Amino acid sequence: MSSWLGGLGSGLGQSLGQVGGSLASITGQISNFTKDMLMEDTEELEAELPNSRRKDIEAIHAILRSENERLKKVCSDLEEKHEASELQIKQQSTSYRNQLQQKEVEISHLKARQIALQEELLKVRSAAQSVPSGSGRAPPTSASTSFGYDVSHHASTFHDDDMDFGDVIWSQQEINRLSNEVSRLESEVSHWRHIAQTTKAQGTNTSDQSEICKLQNTIKELKQNRSQDIDVHQHEMSVLQNAHQQKLTEITRRHREELSDYEERIEELETLLQQGGSGVGVTDHSKILEMQKTIQILQTEKVASTEKMEELENRVKDADQKLSSAENDRDVLRREQELLSVEKRQIIEECERLKLDCSRLQSSARQQSDTVTGKEGMPPQRPSVEEEVLRLQQALSDAENEIVRLKSLSQDNSLTEDNLKLQEHVQALENKNSLLNQEKEELQISLLKLNNEYEIIKSTATREMNLDSELNELRLNLEAKEQELNQSITEKEVLVAELEELDKQNQEATKHMILMKDQLSKQQNEGDHMVSKLKQDINDEKERVHQLEADKMNITKELETQKEKLIQSEQARNELHVTKQTLEGKVEDLVDQLNKLQNNNLNTQKENFELREQMRQNEEELSRVRNEFTQARSQLSDSSFQDDLLKEREEEVRNLKQDLSQMEHISENLEKVAFDLKLENEKLVLACEDVKHQLEESLAGKSQISLEKDTVVEALKVEKEHLEAELCQAEKRFLEQTNKYERTIEELSHARNLNSSTLQQEHEHFIKLSQEKDFEISELKKDIEQVNADHQETKETLSSSLEEQKQLAQLLKEKEMFIEKLQGKSSELQEELDKCTQALRKNEISKQIIEEKDKSLASMKEENNHLKEELERLREQQSRAPPVADPKTRDIVTELESEVSQLNIIKGDLEEEIKHYQEVIKDQNQSQMQLLQSLQEQKKEMDEFQSQHEQMNVTHTQLFMEKDEEIQNLQKTVEQIKTQLREERQDIQTENPDIFQETKVQSLNIENGSEKHDLSKGETERLVKGIKERELEIKLLNEKNISLTKQIDQLSKDEVGKLTEIIQQKDSEIQALHARISSASYSQDVYFQQQQQAYAMERENVLAVLNEKTRENSHLKTEYYKMMDIVAAKEAALINLQDENKKLATRFESSGQDMFRETVQNLSRIIREKDIEIDALSQKCQTLLTVLQTSSTDNVLGSVNSNQFEELLQERDKLKQQVKKMEEWKQQVMTTVQNMQRESAQLQEELHQLQAQVSVDSDHNSQLQVDYTGLIQSYEQNETKLKNFGQELAQVQHSIGQLCSTKDLLLGKLGVIPPHFRSGSSSTSQSAESRRESKSEKLSEASELLQHEIEDLRQSLKEKDATIRTLQENNHRLSDSIAATSEQGRREHEQSDSEMKQIKEKQEVLQKLLKEKDLLIKAKSDQLLSLNESFTNKANENELLRQAVTNLKERILMLEMDISKLKEENEKIVEASRGKETEYQALQETNAKFSMMLREKEFESHTMKEKALAFEQLLKEKEQGKTGELNQLLNAVKSMQEKTVVFQQERDQVMLALKQKQMENSAQQNQVQHLRDKELRLNQELERLRNHLLESEDSYTREALAAEDREAKLRKKVTALEEKLASSSNAMENASHQASVQVESLQEQLTVVSKQRDETALQLSMSQEQVKQYALSLANLQMVLEHFQQEEKAMYSAELEKQNQLVAEWRKKAENMEGKVVSLQERLDEANAALDSASRLTEQLDLKEEQIEELKKQDELRKEMLDDVQKRLMNLVNSTEGKVDKVLMRNLFIGHFHTPKNQRHEVFRLMGSILGIKKEDMEQLFKEDRGGVTRWMTGWLGGGSKSVPSTPLRPSQQSLLNSSFSELFVKFLETESHPSIPPPKLSVHDMKPLDSPGRRKPAMNEPESLKEATASGAGRRSDVNPFLAPRSAAVPLVNPAGHGSGGSAHLLLKPISDVLPTFTPLPVSSDNSAGVVLKDLLKQ
């Protein structure tokens, strides 16, 4: 049921979610509609906007798009860098692993050596054992075995791949262990050697001398190796530190150089900019505007990029922090340093690239400045220069930040942190460089775009005439830009100055920090003493606390054991209930299954026959298919595919046969299962009887649980009503908002018709409104979701209540079924079981057959699929195979298709049969229900008798309800008091937890004393013990409180003393400063005097603050003592209230433990705060001392630093802040005290309320008792009435019987019955008629005998008729009265039935409530799950909707972008066309003018010709003398001329009109084209919107279809639920009838309840008396409390006065101590300095002692080596003495002739040095030649014997073709200088590579100069040719140890052990180096 209801809830949640989704989609449609409307308005607006505005918008749009693209690129680059950093981390980890592998190899070498040593040891032992001495016979197996074990054990761990840095440390430990093992082995070797020597002394010379020599050699080698390893491991860290410090200094130096380079570049660029600015002439205004925009955009981009840089830096820091734990190793540090150097080189390369870019920019800027003079526009490279300046400024700032970071790094001591931070800075520099490169590329792209735009503007500028005004504006803008540039330059200079100041401050801060550290170390010692004292006190208190906690734990354990016992009992009871329910359910299921199986057997038998027939048909079809396939195979022998098909068919047939055999096997198993079920049924019958007994026991427990669950249901009902009200409100709000949105839509539609200016304003306004409404909609959606969730919760609670009802009904059913059926129908059940088992077997067989059919169906479906696949394959083969096989394959296909259709038909038939069987099962269930109803009718009679008992039960349950409600109310009040007390406790524990604990105990006890008067005596006795234990705890806590108060007083005194010390130090400091200032000049005097006055004022203020603080401390102490008074008073009250508050102790113990812990925590927190304050004050003191010391050390007059004054001011501010904090603390204490007072008043009010509630409860109890007695009386009266009615009925029946008997007698006497009598008698009641009929038969027999008496009695009959009529009338009256009485009885019965029904309903409600509480937890869990599911579903839906909205918005934006692009292109085309039209019109106008001019000229020429003709005629006429005609002609000419002029004017007007018409026509045509374009655009948008609408409608239709499907599913679920409800209602009716069985048990319970009622009445009276006693005791306690308070106030006032006197004395002592402290501090400083120097000396001494020991060891080794070498040297000297190398002399002789004449004296000098001629002799020989020979001779003879060049010459310096004699001689010396003695044999371990770190380490005995030389040499060695390196590195020719001493220090004269094994190439000083001399000679 729970799962079903959960499914229903989830379905409802989904449907509600869909409703919400549909609402959201509706709102989305509305918003889309508004957006479309606004888009249309904006398009109309855009059409009306001017072109300039559009251009600006388009430019902004393009910029934004480019910015977005750039940001995307930046993001992608940053992601790539993040990945690269991760790869670097991986590379580093791989490098670390490689190092680990190297260490493993070294270890393996050591182990190999150790094994070799062991083997030698074994040999020595065997040699020793061969000697016949008993001492040498110990077996050597132990060492070897142990060593073997160690080797194997440790070697196994080395093969793991996942080696971390812990393994590195382990490898180091392994090396140390192996060295220890080597020393052990050496000791053993010495032992065995001693034994061998003793044996030799005795005369046993059996051991070989060769073995002893080998062992000695190996021992020497081992010693050497060990000394080398020790040297290596001791000096690695020191060398690494030195190298790291050098690298740090180099990095800082390089950064400063880069900074200076950046500054120089910026200055050069600024100069270039100024030159370019002066050279710029006429510029374009629009271009500069765009440049400004681009600059702003770049600035915003830079801000965004910096933010992203910070984010990435954080990420990189996180990644590096992961590495920090691993980078403690020395090898790791080395690798990181190498990486840093590489990265530094990369940065330098990038800086060089930037330099090249700068140089390019400079050249381009110069070219522009040259070209700009001849041009009008601004050069396009101007913005690039500006951007380059900005970029370099940014780089400068970044570099400055980096220097600051590096300085901060230098302050730290740890190398690992320095490395990490350097890596971070390097990565940050790389990121910044990459960003700068990207910005540079983007700037270049923007430059190209600007160039293109510039050319377009140039082409358009030729047509524009208004450039002059714009040029002036541009010049002004240029000037402003230059001013901004100058400002930026000044800002840069200011920044540089600030940087320098920061550097100085940083250095001062480092010095200050060092001094602070020294002083802190002093004060730390003092603090340690204080802390140790405090720790002792705390430990004492902790021991007490532990004792108290142990006591508490014992009590809590006892409580927990009792609770566990209760829980176990409850669990056992619940388990019994569960087992009972499960057994009952099983029995019911078995009975139902028996009934169902009987009905199903017949149906299954029919189905079996049908299925068998179908199987036969299928088998026939299969055989037919097989035959067809065999035929096809014979026909198609070529096609191997059909053979495979046949094989597959055969396999399918085999599978079917196997399935049939499996089905038969399953049927046999089912028969066995049926037999097992029989046995289980018999067991269940026995279990049912046990369950019956358990049911009766559980009924009593359930009645109590039901009462507790009433309150929960009431609370749920209230919540449901509240939620319904909220739902209604939310719906109303939603309707109002929908109306508002509709109005806004209408207003928007009206607003379209407005003008452009008003439209813009309204558009913005409406956008704001729509945003607000969207926010409101989102809020409403949230509210609706909350309401839906609440609604679902209410529904789930209702569903849980329904489940509980159903479970109750089932329980009642089960009880009645068991009570009835188990009494009389056990035998019937057994018979039915036999039948049912048979039916079961049949049913199971039928089920098996059905399952077989299902399986066969599935197999047929699979065959179908296979056949389809085969069909496809056959079709493919048909296309490939020859045409002969086509008809056969078609036949096969058709046959297969027919089979598929047949199988589908079979499948449909089977599904119909299944439906038929389901209907049959339903009919059987209905028949069972009818049988159950017939049983219920029989039980109704029993219910009537049990209804009376139920009335009593109802009254009893009501009483229990009232009692439980009272108990619950009391519990609620107790819980409220507890919560209040906890709040009090939390408030109080901030100041003084122990006091408030006691007050809480009292308040709890006082408040709950009036409430908990119902507990029993046993509980009171138990609580007495608890209260006693609490008293002990309170006493202990009070003692602890007193000790803590003393500590707090001490701390406050310490604080005051330290503050006074600080003030005195400041005074002394001010005086010292004043003394300095007085010695300075007058101007400084005035300034410093003002400062001194200010400091004096500050000092006074600080003293005033201190005084206020002391007053506040005293005030706080007084308040504390007052609180202690209150505590003492409350303790006294506690003693009086112990008897009353014993019942609360057990509940308070757990809370007391928490309180105790909280007190300890609060005290520890206070102590920590005080310690922090002490530390802060000590730091201040130290800063003051450092300032004083620095001021005292500086003897210069004007050396007072402003930083010291600033520090003093800062310290003053800090002191003020601390004073404010103390004041706030005091205010908090005051507020806590006030809160305590308020809470005490509230508690008193609550006490009065509780007393009033107790009185009201007692009144309620009395009223309930009265009502109970009244009900009992009415019940007794009804019983008496019923008895009376029964008696009256019996009397009436008796009288009727008498009347009938008299009538019978009369009729018997009468012989003949007249017809009218019969007719009259027929009118009586039915009972009378039946009797008369029986009598009439008797009378007929008697009439024959008594005919003769009839005549005599006729007369008497007439008389009797009258009496009979009267009797009949009386009978009628009696029957009427009986009917009336029966009606009255019926009415009363009906009333009683109705009352019984009401009682039953109440009982059902109670039982429902019982179950509701049990199922509430399950319901809540189900609710949680469903809510989580619904929440996730809703979240997913919301996310989907949001994604859809965002996608739509992006689509709209893209479309708008496309539209804007198209509009821009159209506008450009239109503008171009207009320009061309204007040009065309201008050309037409000019053409027309020219044509007009031509015509005029032609006309003028014509007129001139006419005039000429006329003049000729006139001349002729003159000649002829015809003057009159001339005048006439002249007049005619004039008139003609006038006419021609008029005609010309008219013609011009007509031409102009024509032109105008043509222009108008062209304009109209353009307009028409524009309108057509607009129509096309609108049509396109319409089509787009239609498509969008269609898509949205499709989506909405899909959603609607899905919603309809969901509705259909929900309706199906609802129908199913209604059916289940109907069945459950029937079950409830059955349960109500079955409840009558419980009446008997309830009657028994009634008697028990009546006894309990009497007992409760007695307890009530007792409790009322106790309440009165408590009230009296409360009054007495209040009086006592007041008395105690008065007494303790007097006590504490006296103590206060004493304390004030003590405080005054302590102040005096403190002042004395302050003076002593100052002197002691001075002495302490001196002592600490001496101690530091002593500690350093001791450390140096320890180091020196270690060095001496190591040197002694080395000395011994060297002595041994010297002996060998001296012997060999003596032999060599003897052999080589007096010999001269012929080859050498020949080379010198030939070289003498090869050398030039200037240098031939060198050859003589060399020959003299080789032959051993003295200096003086050579000088005498060369007195004649003085040209530079003496110098070379001194250099050779003085240094030849001492030193040889340590490094070979570089190959670049050796020109072999032009090589002089000196060069050849140097080569010769190099080749000849190698020793002729063969090199000593070294182990594999010693043969290290030249670059390995071990070789570079100097020995312990080397001086510091040599170490520095090695460090410098290591730096230089990277340049050396690797092919020449072994010569110089392998055999250095000078002993480093003998460097300091005089005399010859050649290689052959010194021991080899210091030089040869390590191969450390050490350079020689420049004075004695022969290589330097030779190089000087070569340069000459």
XYZ file of N, CA and C in Angstrom, residues 1304 1328-1339:
39
model
N -60.111 -21.214 22.095
C -60.070 -22.598 21.636
C -61.130 -23.440 22.361
N -53.094 -15.817 15.138
C -54.422 -16.293 15.566
C -55.052 -17.143 14.488
N -54.957 -16.748 13.233
C -55.549 -17.516 12.130
C -54.959 -18.912 12.055
N -53.624 -19.020 12.201
C -53.004 -20.347 12.130
C -53.531 -21.251 13.236
N -53.695 -20.679 14.417
C -54.217 -21.480 15.522
C -55.653 -21.922 15.285
N -56.475 -20.985 14.730
C -57.893 -21.290 14.496
C -58.044 -22.395 13.464
N -57.184 -22.355 12.476
C -57.263 -23.395 11.450
C -57.026 -24.775 12.060
N -56.014 -24.808 12.948
C -55.721 -26.097 13.614
C -56.899 -26.535 14.496
N -57.519 -25.561 15.147
C -58.662 -25.889 16.023
C -59.868 -26.321 15.208
N -60.117 -25.698 14.028
C -61.301 -25.999 13.228
C -61.304 -27.455 12.785
N -60.073 -27.986 12.537
C -59.994 -29.398 12.173
C -60.469 -30.294 13.326
N -60.043 -29.916 14.523
C -60.489 -30.687 15.693
C -62.023 -30.587 15.897
N -62.552 -29.353 15.660
C -63.994 -29.127 15.865
C -64.835 -29.952 14.892
